[in-house]
mmCIF file of C-alpha atoms in Angstrom:
data_model
loop_
_atom_site.group_PDB
_atom_site.id
_atom_site.type_symbol
_atom_site.label_atom_id
_atom_site.label_comp_id
_atom_site.label_asym_id
_atom_site.label_seq_id
_atom_site.Cartn_x
_atom_site.Cartn_y
_atom_site.Cartn_z
ATOM 1 C CA UNK A 922 -40.500 0.581 -12.509
ATOM 2 C CA UNK A 923 -42.860 -2.330 -12.108
ATOM 3 C CA UNK A 924 -44.728 -1.309 -8.988
ATOM 4 C CA UNK A 925 -48.040 -0.223 -10.445
ATOM 5 C CA UNK A 926 -51.244 -1.714 -9.066
ATOM 6 C CA UNK A 927 -53.902 -2.760 -11.550
ATOM 7 C CA UNK A 928 -57.448 -1.410 -11.468
ATOM 8 C CA UNK A 929 -58.644 -4.745 -10.107
ATOM 9 C CA UNK A 930 -56.063 -4.720 -7.303
ATOM 10 C CA UNK A 931 -57.031 -1.199 -6.286
ATOM 11 C CA UNK A 932 -60.741 -1.940 -6.462
ATOM 12 C CA UNK A 933 -60.281 -5.012 -4.241
ATOM 13 C CA UNK A 934 -58.999 -2.722 -1.462
ATOM 14 C CA UNK A 935 -62.291 -0.800 -1.291
ATOM 15 C CA UNK A 936 -64.538 -1.848 1.549
ATOM 16 C CA UNK A 937 -61.728 -3.442 3.577
ATOM 17 C CA UNK A 938 -61.258 -0.183 5.542
ATOM 18 C CA UNK A 939 -57.516 -0.867 5.507
ATOM 19 C CA UNK A 940 -55.494 2.372 5.684
ATOM 20 C CA UNK A 941 -52.468 0.684 4.104
ATOM 21 C CA UNK A 942 -52.919 2.418 0.742
ATOM 22 C CA UNK A 943 -54.277 5.774 1.937
ATOM 23 C CA UNK A 944 -52.372 8.597 0.287
ATOM 24 C CA UNK A 945 -50.884 6.397 -2.441
ATOM 25 C CA UNK A 946 -53.993 6.535 -4.642
ATOM 26 C CA UNK A 947 -57.489 8.040 -4.497
ATOM 27 C CA UNK A 948 -60.899 6.704 -5.509
ATOM 28 C CA UNK A 949 -63.205 8.930 -7.545
ATOM 29 C CA UNK A 950 -66.885 8.132 -8.069
ATOM 30 C CA UNK A 951 -68.544 9.448 -11.212
ATOM 31 C CA UNK A 952 -72.103 9.267 -9.858
ATOM 32 C CA UNK A 953 -71.407 11.338 -6.741
ATOM 33 C CA UNK A 954 -68.554 13.532 -7.952
ATOM 34 C CA UNK A 955 -66.451 12.872 -4.842
ATOM 35 C CA UNK A 956 -63.001 11.414 -4.219
ATOM 36 C CA UNK A 957 -62.023 9.272 -1.229
ATOM 37 C CA UNK A 958 -59.248 7.400 0.495
ATOM 38 C CA UNK A 959 -59.282 3.666 -0.327
ATOM 39 C CA UNK A 960 -60.179 3.020 3.327
ATOM 40 C CA UNK A 961 -63.351 5.128 3.228
ATOM 41 C CA UNK A 962 -66.216 3.449 5.080
ATOM 42 C CA UNK A 963 -68.813 4.718 2.606
ATOM 43 C CA UNK A 964 -70.677 2.172 0.464
ATOM 44 C CA UNK A 965 -68.526 0.515 -2.204
ATOM 45 C CA UNK A 966 -69.325 2.069 -5.610
ATOM 46 C CA UNK A 967 -69.814 -0.034 -8.733
ATOM 47 C CA UNK A 968 -66.586 -0.607 -10.628
ATOM 48 C CA UNK A 969 -67.949 1.042 -13.782
ATOM 49 C CA UNK A 970 -68.330 4.316 -11.840
ATOM 50 C CA UNK A 971 -64.818 4.329 -10.387
ATOM 51 C CA UNK A 972 -61.622 5.973 -11.550
ATOM 52 C CA UNK A 973 -58.368 5.925 -9.586
ATOM 53 C CA UNK A 974 -55.912 8.820 -9.422
ATOM 54 C CA UNK A 975 -52.468 8.923 -7.833
ATOM 55 C CA UNK A 976 -52.761 12.448 -6.441
ATOM 56 C CA UNK A 977 -55.307 14.814 -4.914
ATOM 57 C CA UNK A 978 -54.400 17.362 -7.587
ATOM 58 C CA UNK A 979 -55.527 14.996 -10.360
ATOM 59 C CA UNK A 980 -58.855 14.353 -8.627
ATOM 60 C CA UNK A 981 -59.485 18.078 -8.112
ATOM 61 C CA UNK A 982 -58.400 18.906 -11.679
ATOM 62 C CA UNK A 983 -60.986 16.463 -13.000
ATOM 63 C CA UNK A 984 -63.759 18.141 -11.036
ATOM 64 C CA UNK A 985 -64.100 15.882 -7.999
ATOM 65 C CA UNK A 986 -64.671 17.206 -4.478
ATOM 66 C CA UNK A 987 -63.326 15.651 -1.237
ATOM 67 C CA UNK A 988 -65.446 13.135 0.664
ATOM 68 C CA UNK A 989 -66.885 14.439 3.951
ATOM 69 C CA UNK A 990 -66.557 11.009 5.578
ATOM 70 C CA UNK A 991 -62.858 10.118 5.066
ATOM 71 C CA UNK A 992 -61.684 13.737 4.469
ATOM 72 C CA UNK A 993 -58.850 12.984 1.989
ATOM 73 C CA UNK A 994 -57.582 16.587 2.033
ATOM 74 C CA UNK A 995 -56.395 16.184 5.624
ATOM 75 C CA UNK A 996 -53.014 14.701 6.515
ATOM 76 C CA UNK A 997 -53.199 11.008 7.308
ATOM 77 C CA UNK A 998 -52.851 10.393 11.015
ATOM 78 C CA UNK A 999 -53.069 14.089 11.898
ATOM 79 C CA UNK A 1000 -53.458 14.449 15.649
ATOM 80 C CA UNK A 1001 -56.575 16.453 16.593
ATOM 81 C CA UNK A 1002 -55.730 19.852 18.084
ATOM 82 C CA UNK A 1003 -57.363 19.086 21.434
ATOM 83 C CA UNK A 1004 -55.243 15.922 21.795
ATOM 84 C CA UNK A 1005 -52.090 17.811 20.785
ATOM 85 C CA UNK A 1006 -52.825 20.312 23.553
ATOM 86 C CA UNK A 1007 -53.400 17.570 26.130
ATOM 87 C CA UNK A 1008 -50.166 15.744 25.191
ATOM 88 C CA UNK A 1009 -48.217 19.012 25.418
ATOM 89 C CA UNK A 1010 -49.800 19.764 28.793
ATOM 90 C CA UNK A 1011 -48.871 16.326 30.141
ATOM 91 C CA UNK A 1012 -45.318 16.538 28.789
ATOM 92 C CA UNK A 1013 -44.838 19.867 30.510
ATOM 93 C CA UNK A 1014 -46.447 18.600 33.737
ATOM 94 C CA UNK A 1015 -45.838 14.811 33.912
ATOM 95 C CA UNK A 1016 -47.126 14.634 37.491
ATOM 96 C CA UNK A 1017 -50.566 15.865 36.381
ATOM 97 C CA UNK A 1018 -53.396 13.324 36.107
ATOM 98 C CA UNK A 1019 -56.378 14.081 33.895
ATOM 99 C CA UNK A 1020 -59.453 12.067 34.906
ATOM 100 C CA UNK A 1021 -62.546 11.231 32.870
ATOM 101 C CA UNK A 1022 -64.494 13.845 34.838
ATOM 102 C CA UNK A 1023 -61.908 16.502 33.983
ATOM 103 C CA UNK A 1024 -62.125 15.503 30.321
ATOM 104 C CA UNK A 1025 -65.901 15.964 30.407
ATOM 105 C CA UNK A 1026 -65.496 19.429 31.975
ATOM 106 C CA UNK A 1027 -63.313 20.308 28.967
ATOM 107 C CA UNK A 1028 -66.036 19.098 26.619
ATOM 108 C CA UNK A 1029 -64.114 15.938 25.638
ATOM 109 C CA UNK A 1030 -65.781 12.527 25.620
ATOM 110 C CA UNK A 1031 -63.526 10.035 27.499
ATOM 111 C CA UNK A 1032 -64.366 7.160 25.138
ATOM 112 C CA UNK A 1033 -63.248 9.269 22.153
ATOM 113 C CA UNK A 1034 -59.813 10.008 23.574
ATOM 114 C CA UNK A 1035 -59.447 6.407 24.795
ATOM 115 C CA UNK A 1036 -60.160 5.144 21.286
ATOM 116 C CA UNK A 1037 -57.607 7.555 19.765
ATOM 117 C CA UNK A 1038 -54.774 6.542 22.128
ATOM 118 C CA UNK A 1039 -55.557 2.861 21.684
ATOM 119 C CA UNK A 1040 -55.427 3.208 17.909
ATOM 120 C CA UNK A 1041 -52.319 5.402 17.727
ATOM 121 C CA UNK A 1042 -50.232 4.295 20.728
ATOM 122 C CA UNK A 1043 -51.818 0.909 21.473
ATOM 123 C CA UNK A 1044 -52.362 1.989 25.098
ATOM 124 C CA UNK A 1045 -55.224 3.635 26.948
ATOM 125 C CA UNK A 1046 -55.158 7.343 27.707
ATOM 126 C CA UNK A 1047 -54.623 6.654 31.401
ATOM 127 C CA UNK A 1048 -51.799 4.206 30.587
ATOM 128 C CA UNK A 1049 -50.190 6.917 28.451
ATOM 129 C CA UNK A 1050 -50.322 9.322 31.402
ATOM 130 C CA UNK A 1051 -48.857 6.663 33.681
ATOM 131 C CA UNK A 1052 -45.992 6.012 31.248
ATOM 132 C CA UNK A 1053 -45.153 9.726 31.159
ATOM 133 C CA UNK A 1054 -45.084 9.852 34.969
ATOM 134 C CA UNK A 1055 -42.860 6.770 35.178
ATOM 135 C CA UNK A 1056 -40.540 8.263 32.558
ATOM 136 C CA UNK A 1057 -40.302 11.482 34.603
ATOM 137 C CA UNK A 1058 -39.625 9.533 37.816
ATOM 138 C CA UNK A 1059 -37.045 7.318 36.116
ATOM 139 C CA UNK A 1060 -35.076 10.327 34.907
ATOM 140 C CA UNK A 1061 -35.097 11.796 38.428
ATOM 141 C CA UNK A 1062 -33.832 8.507 39.855
ATOM 142 C CA UNK A 1063 -31.065 8.419 37.221
ATOM 143 C CA UNK A 1064 -30.029 11.904 38.369
ATOM 144 C CA UNK A 1065 -29.523 10.609 41.908
ATOM 145 C CA UNK A 1066 -32.832 11.538 43.517
ATOM 146 C CA UNK A 1067 -34.341 9.037 45.938
ATOM 147 C CA UNK A 1068 -36.980 6.602 44.732
ATOM 148 C CA UNK A 1069 -39.471 7.892 47.306
ATOM 149 C CA UNK A 1070 -38.962 11.538 46.339
ATOM 150 C CA UNK A 1071 -39.181 10.700 42.622
ATOM 151 C CA UNK A 1072 -42.364 8.677 43.116
ATOM 152 C CA UNK A 1073 -44.274 11.415 44.939
ATOM 153 C CA UNK A 1074 -42.834 14.183 42.748
ATOM 154 C CA UNK A 1075 -44.184 12.391 39.654
ATOM 155 C CA UNK A 1076 -47.734 12.415 41.007
ATOM 156 C CA UNK A 1077 -48.045 9.067 42.770
ATOM 157 C CA UNK A 1078 -49.916 9.163 46.086
ATOM 158 C CA UNK A 1079 -48.336 5.962 47.405
ATOM 159 C CA UNK A 1080 -44.976 4.255 47.047
ATOM 160 C CA UNK A 1081 -46.652 0.878 46.534
ATOM 161 C CA UNK A 1082 -48.671 2.227 43.602
ATOM 162 C CA UNK A 1083 -45.524 3.662 42.053
ATOM 163 C CA UNK A 1084 -43.583 0.419 42.499
ATOM 164 C CA UNK A 1085 -46.382 -1.594 40.906
ATOM 165 C CA UNK A 1086 -46.560 0.713 37.876
ATOM 166 C CA UNK A 1087 -42.776 0.857 37.591
ATOM 167 C CA UNK A 1088 -42.369 -2.921 37.694
ATOM 168 C CA UNK A 1089 -45.120 -3.411 35.091
ATOM 169 C CA UNK A 1090 -43.095 -1.336 32.603
ATOM 170 C CA UNK A 1091 -39.481 -2.139 33.466
ATOM 171 C CA UNK A 1092 -40.001 -5.695 34.664
ATOM 172 C CA UNK A 1093 -38.049 -4.971 37.823
ATOM 173 C CA UNK A 1094 -38.040 -2.581 40.778
ATOM 174 C CA UNK A 1095 -36.711 0.958 40.566
ATOM 175 C CA UNK A 1096 -33.809 0.087 42.862
ATOM 176 C CA UNK A 1097 -32.608 -2.587 40.405
ATOM 177 C CA UNK A 1098 -32.968 -0.657 37.163
ATOM 178 C CA UNK A 1099 -30.806 2.414 37.710
ATOM 179 C CA UNK A 1100 -28.535 1.259 34.885
ATOM 180 C CA UNK A 1101 -31.446 1.141 32.405
ATOM 181 C CA UNK A 1102 -32.103 3.832 29.796
ATOM 182 C CA UNK A 1103 -35.182 5.306 28.104
ATOM 183 C CA UNK A 1104 -35.887 5.579 24.400
ATOM 184 C CA UNK A 1105 -38.576 8.173 23.747
ATOM 185 C CA UNK A 1106 -41.244 7.525 21.124
ATOM 186 C CA UNK A 1107 -43.587 9.819 19.220
ATOM 187 C CA UNK A 1108 -45.958 9.572 16.267
ATOM 188 C CA UNK A 1109 -46.975 12.140 13.664
ATOM 189 C CA UNK A 1110 -48.791 12.373 10.373
ATOM 190 C CA UNK A 1111 -47.658 12.318 6.748
ATOM 191 C CA UNK A 1112 -49.417 12.314 3.365
ATOM 192 C CA UNK A 1113 -49.022 8.514 3.115
ATOM 193 C CA UNK A 1114 -49.573 7.320 6.657
ATOM 194 C CA UNK A 1115 -48.731 7.806 10.308
ATOM 195 C CA UNK A 1116 -45.037 7.810 11.181
ATOM 196 C CA UNK A 1117 -43.475 6.597 14.399
ATOM 197 C CA UNK A 1118 -40.083 7.834 15.599
ATOM 198 C CA UNK A 1119 -37.828 6.821 18.493
ATOM 199 C CA UNK A 1120 -34.883 8.710 19.917
ATOM 200 C CA UNK A 1121 -32.196 8.315 22.556
ATOM 201 C CA UNK A 1122 -30.412 11.251 24.138
ATOM 202 C CA UNK A 1123 -27.929 11.102 21.222
ATOM 203 C CA UNK A 1124 -30.312 11.049 18.282
ATOM 204 C CA UNK A 1125 -32.964 9.261 16.219
ATOM 205 C CA UNK A 1126 -32.709 5.467 16.398
ATOM 206 C CA UNK A 1127 -35.922 4.553 14.574
ATOM 207 C CA UNK A 1128 -38.146 6.159 11.957
ATOM 208 C CA UNK A 1129 -40.818 4.247 10.088
ATOM 209 C CA UNK A 1130 -44.465 3.945 9.148
ATOM 210 C CA UNK A 1131 -46.929 2.524 11.645
ATOM 211 C CA UNK A 1132 -47.890 -0.962 10.525
ATOM 212 C CA UNK A 1133 -44.704 -1.748 8.626
ATOM 213 C CA UNK A 1134 -43.144 -5.214 8.777
ATOM 214 C CA UNK A 1135 -40.911 -6.325 11.662
ATOM 215 C CA UNK A 1136 -41.498 -3.163 13.718
ATOM 216 C CA UNK A 1137 -41.924 -5.066 16.994
ATOM 217 C CA UNK A 1138 -38.742 -7.070 16.383
ATOM 218 C CA UNK A 1139 -36.833 -3.854 15.644
ATOM 219 C CA UNK A 1140 -38.139 -2.278 18.854
ATOM 220 C CA UNK A 1141 -36.985 -5.332 20.798
ATOM 221 C CA UNK A 1142 -33.526 -5.028 19.240
ATOM 222 C CA UNK A 1143 -33.316 -1.345 20.160
ATOM 223 C CA UNK A 1144 -34.339 -2.019 23.759
ATOM 224 C CA UNK A 1145 -31.752 -4.788 24.117
ATOM 225 C CA UNK A 1146 -28.972 -2.796 22.449
ATOM 226 C CA UNK A 1147 -29.505 0.321 24.552
ATOM 227 C CA UNK A 1148 -30.601 -1.595 27.684
ATOM 228 C CA UNK A 1149 -33.660 0.624 27.538
ATOM 229 C CA UNK A 1150 -37.428 0.741 27.575
ATOM 230 C CA UNK A 1151 -39.453 2.646 24.964
ATOM 231 C CA UNK A 1152 -41.707 5.281 26.555
ATOM 232 C CA UNK A 1153 -43.466 8.461 25.388
ATOM 233 C CA UNK A 1154 -41.750 11.640 26.512
ATOM 234 C CA UNK A 1155 -40.109 14.902 25.463
ATOM 235 C CA UNK A 1156 -36.974 14.688 23.338
ATOM 236 C CA UNK A 1157 -35.290 17.444 21.307
ATOM 237 C CA UNK A 1158 -34.441 15.011 18.507
ATOM 238 C CA UNK A 1159 -38.068 13.941 18.126
ATOM 239 C CA UNK A 1160 -39.118 17.578 17.876
ATOM 240 C CA UNK A 1161 -36.495 18.184 15.195
ATOM 241 C CA UNK A 1162 -37.222 15.073 13.135
ATOM 242 C CA UNK A 1163 -40.947 15.856 13.106
ATOM 243 C CA UNK A 1164 -40.167 19.329 11.712
ATOM 244 C CA UNK A 1165 -37.700 18.047 9.112
ATOM 245 C CA UNK A 1166 -39.946 15.204 7.916
ATOM 246 C CA UNK A 1167 -42.821 17.684 7.536
ATOM 247 C CA UNK A 1168 -40.539 19.887 5.414
ATOM 248 C CA UNK A 1169 -39.544 16.837 3.349
ATOM 249 C CA UNK A 1170 -43.167 16.017 2.528
ATOM 250 C CA UNK A 1171 -43.811 19.664 1.692
ATOM 251 C CA UNK A 1172 -41.033 19.395 -0.910
ATOM 252 C CA UNK A 1173 -38.859 21.923 0.935
ATOM 253 C CA UNK A 1174 -36.201 19.585 2.375
ATOM 254 C CA UNK A 1175 -33.899 17.203 0.547
ATOM 255 C CA UNK A 1176 -31.237 16.687 3.206
ATOM 256 C CA UNK A 1177 -31.545 16.125 6.944
ATOM 257 C CA UNK A 1178 -29.539 17.471 9.866
ATOM 258 C CA UNK A 1179 -31.188 15.682 12.808
ATOM 259 C CA UNK A 1180 -28.607 13.539 14.708
ATOM 260 C CA UNK A 1181 -28.860 9.771 14.377
ATOM 261 C CA UNK A 1182 -28.051 7.051 16.899
ATOM 262 C CA UNK A 1183 -27.558 4.038 14.639
ATOM 263 C CA UNK A 1184 -27.776 0.390 15.701
ATOM 264 C CA UNK A 1185 -26.044 -2.067 13.355
ATOM 265 C CA UNK A 1186 -22.870 -3.936 12.467
ATOM 266 C CA UNK A 1187 -19.928 -2.179 10.824
ATOM 267 C CA UNK A 1188 -20.862 -3.734 7.463
ATOM 268 C CA UNK A 1189 -24.448 -2.544 7.701
ATOM 269 C CA UNK A 1190 -23.365 0.946 8.667
ATOM 270 C CA UNK A 1191 -21.120 0.950 5.590
ATOM 271 C CA UNK A 1192 -24.099 -0.059 3.422
ATOM 272 C CA UNK A 1193 -26.280 2.646 4.973
ATOM 273 C CA UNK A 1194 -23.600 5.260 4.314
ATOM 274 C CA UNK A 1195 -23.721 4.236 0.652
ATOM 275 C CA UNK A 1196 -27.483 4.793 0.724
ATOM 276 C CA UNK A 1197 -26.849 8.370 1.798
ATOM 277 C CA UNK A 1198 -24.817 8.879 -1.389
ATOM 278 C CA UNK A 1199 -27.808 8.152 -3.644
ATOM 279 C CA UNK A 1200 -28.993 11.580 -4.843
ATOM 280 C CA UNK A 1201 -32.509 12.772 -4.086
ATOM 281 C CA UNK A 1202 -34.738 11.933 -7.047
ATOM 282 C CA UNK A 1203 -32.399 9.186 -8.284
ATOM 283 C CA UNK A 1204 -32.227 5.424 -7.777
ATOM 284 C CA UNK A 1205 -29.527 2.771 -7.471
ATOM 285 C CA UNK A 1206 -29.436 -1.034 -7.602
ATOM 286 C CA UNK A 1207 -28.290 -3.594 -5.049
ATOM 287 C CA UNK A 1208 -25.427 -4.484 -7.396
ATOM 288 C CA UNK A 1209 -24.285 -0.860 -7.536
ATOM 289 C CA UNK A 1210 -24.464 -0.737 -3.738
ATOM 290 C CA UNK A 1211 -22.357 -3.898 -3.468
ATOM 291 C CA UNK A 1212 -19.734 -2.388 -5.773
ATOM 292 C CA UNK A 1213 -19.721 0.783 -3.676
ATOM 293 C CA UNK A 1214 -19.018 -1.161 -0.466
ATOM 294 C CA UNK A 1215 -16.160 -2.965 -2.211
ATOM 295 C CA UNK A 1216 -17.638 -6.436 -2.729
ATOM 296 C CA UNK A 1217 -19.622 -7.058 -5.899
ATOM 297 C CA UNK A 1218 -20.551 -10.534 -4.623
ATOM 298 C CA UNK A 1219 -22.250 -9.130 -1.502
ATOM 299 C CA UNK A 1220 -25.567 -8.327 -3.196
ATOM 300 C CA UNK A 1221 -27.614 -10.472 -0.817
ATOM 301 C CA UNK A 1222 -25.849 -9.062 2.234
ATOM 302 C CA UNK A 1223 -26.488 -5.551 0.923
ATOM 303 C CA UNK A 1224 -30.172 -6.326 0.373
ATOM 304 C CA UNK A 1225 -30.404 -7.746 3.897
ATOM 305 C CA UNK A 1226 -28.765 -4.605 5.300
ATOM 306 C CA UNK A 1227 -31.262 -2.414 3.456
ATOM 307 C CA UNK A 1228 -34.090 -4.459 4.956
ATOM 308 C CA UNK A 1229 -32.593 -3.970 8.421
ATOM 309 C CA UNK A 1230 -32.499 -0.173 8.060
ATOM 310 C CA UNK A 1231 -34.372 1.288 11.030
ATOM 311 C CA UNK A 1232 -34.409 4.892 9.834
ATOM 312 C CA UNK A 1233 -36.608 5.238 6.763
ATOM 313 C CA UNK A 1234 -36.558 8.270 4.441
ATOM 314 C CA UNK A 1235 -33.507 9.847 6.134
ATOM 315 C CA UNK A 1236 -31.410 6.777 5.264
ATOM 316 C CA UNK A 1237 -33.120 6.340 1.876
ATOM 317 C CA UNK A 1238 -33.385 2.594 1.276
ATOM 318 C CA UNK A 1239 -36.464 3.383 -0.833
ATOM 319 C CA UNK A 1240 -34.096 4.631 -3.561
ATOM 320 C CA UNK A 1241 -32.788 1.121 -4.250
ATOM 321 C CA UNK A 1242 -34.495 -0.864 -7.020
ATOM 322 C CA UNK A 1243 -33.785 -4.031 -8.974
ATOM 323 C CA UNK A 1244 -31.140 -4.048 -11.730
ATOM 324 C CA UNK A 1245 -33.961 -4.429 -14.273
ATOM 325 C CA UNK A 1246 -35.705 -1.323 -12.930
ATOM 326 C CA UNK A 1247 -38.367 -3.189 -10.960
ATOM 327 C CA UNK A 1248 -39.447 -2.174 -7.489
ATOM 328 C CA UNK A 1249 -38.181 -4.524 -4.799
ATOM 329 C CA UNK A 1250 -38.938 -5.119 -1.127
ATOM 330 C CA UNK A 1251 -39.781 -2.269 1.217
ATOM 331 C CA UNK A 1252 -40.926 -2.814 4.809
ATOM 332 C CA UNK A 1253 -43.766 -0.294 4.509
ATOM 333 C CA UNK A 1254 -44.998 -1.701 1.199
ATOM 334 C CA UNK A 1255 -44.139 -1.171 -2.472
ATOM 335 C CA UNK A 1256 -47.012 1.307 -2.817
ATOM 336 C CA UNK A 1257 -45.263 3.663 -0.378
ATOM 337 C CA UNK A 1258 -41.895 3.101 -2.052
ATOM 338 C CA UNK A 1259 -43.389 4.001 -5.437
ATOM 339 C CA UNK A 1260 -45.026 7.112 -3.957
ATOM 340 C CA UNK A 1261 -41.752 8.299 -2.380
ATOM 341 C CA UNK A 1262 -39.775 7.774 -5.601
ATOM 342 C CA UNK A 1263 -42.349 9.603 -7.714
ATOM 343 C CA UNK A 1264 -42.566 12.399 -5.138
ATOM 344 C CA UNK A 1265 -38.783 12.903 -5.063
ATOM 345 C CA UNK A 1266 -38.500 12.733 -8.830
ATOM 346 C CA UNK A 1267 -41.082 15.482 -9.205
ATOM 347 C CA UNK A 1268 -39.235 17.674 -6.700
ATOM 348 C CA UNK A 1269 -35.623 16.964 -7.736
ATOM 349 C CA UNK A 1270 -34.797 20.335 -9.254
ATOM 350 C CA UNK A 1271 -31.973 21.183 -6.853
ATOM 351 C CA UNK A 1272 -28.701 19.376 -6.124
ATOM 352 C CA UNK A 1273 -28.131 17.818 -2.704
ATOM 353 C CA UNK A 1274 -25.162 16.453 -0.833
ATOM 354 C CA UNK A 1275 -24.626 13.926 1.921
ATOM 355 C CA UNK A 1276 -24.527 15.553 5.353
ATOM 356 C CA UNK A 1277 -25.106 12.723 7.833
ATOM 357 C CA UNK A 1278 -22.329 10.556 9.218
ATOM 358 C CA UNK A 1279 -22.406 7.875 11.876
#
């Protein structure tokens, strides 16, 4: 497969602090004896002192120790324990409001948690809390509770404040949006980057890497299709997909059982079903996919359908390569596609079968 980066290409990434390639290769420095993520903010070493390895195991085997600055042994995007606890607390008590003063009493610097939420959710910590409260109120309104009761029950001290917050998210008043829905969103870590997942009440409707191409357009499509707004909140399908994806990256899961709520045309759904037939650890070509859907001339349409897949890994579009064996387009980048294929190949010692239908 022609997806290998040259030494020069890898070296050019150093110093950019881009996390795009973190987890897909590691930098080792002969003069210091350490290994780092490509995004490490430490001083750029001279090229003659650098060796690149694809795995942590290779770096350790060759006598290198992990960098204390970028901490390559930790999962990429791992949520700090204190933030996990705060998110869980807020999900269990959406009406609760945690102020900067309360954060300080817990020994947490407000600017630190603000920076984390801005980086990982693109909202402030207080905006995140407000979104959880609005989500809680919206669900109460959908159940038939009054707007006033729902507003005060979700922690708002005034109806005007609630209406202002509600309108800023939904674009209309609570009384006019009772037919709207909510798609819940969550993020979690993986060895090759942070993952973002979205779910309706029926199942997972999006799964991808943060920073991948067209993610905003895909979110817009989901919101229009489901007449919904994407908000953080509790969802049993998000809990399950996080567990199953973790098991996948541990090498202990080759099939998935989490329900899916797919958005796409009948043709695209047919193409995605064919993707599910590609065995773990194996690859297929666009031409073979086209034959499988019954139209050998539909190669471009098949490729377009793969690109429109909103549920990475579970619907394994990464297993499709060019007829000549070359790596082809992948929304999260060819470096991630190569990593996933190599990872599955190294773990493909047990047979699997298709278990997901939609």
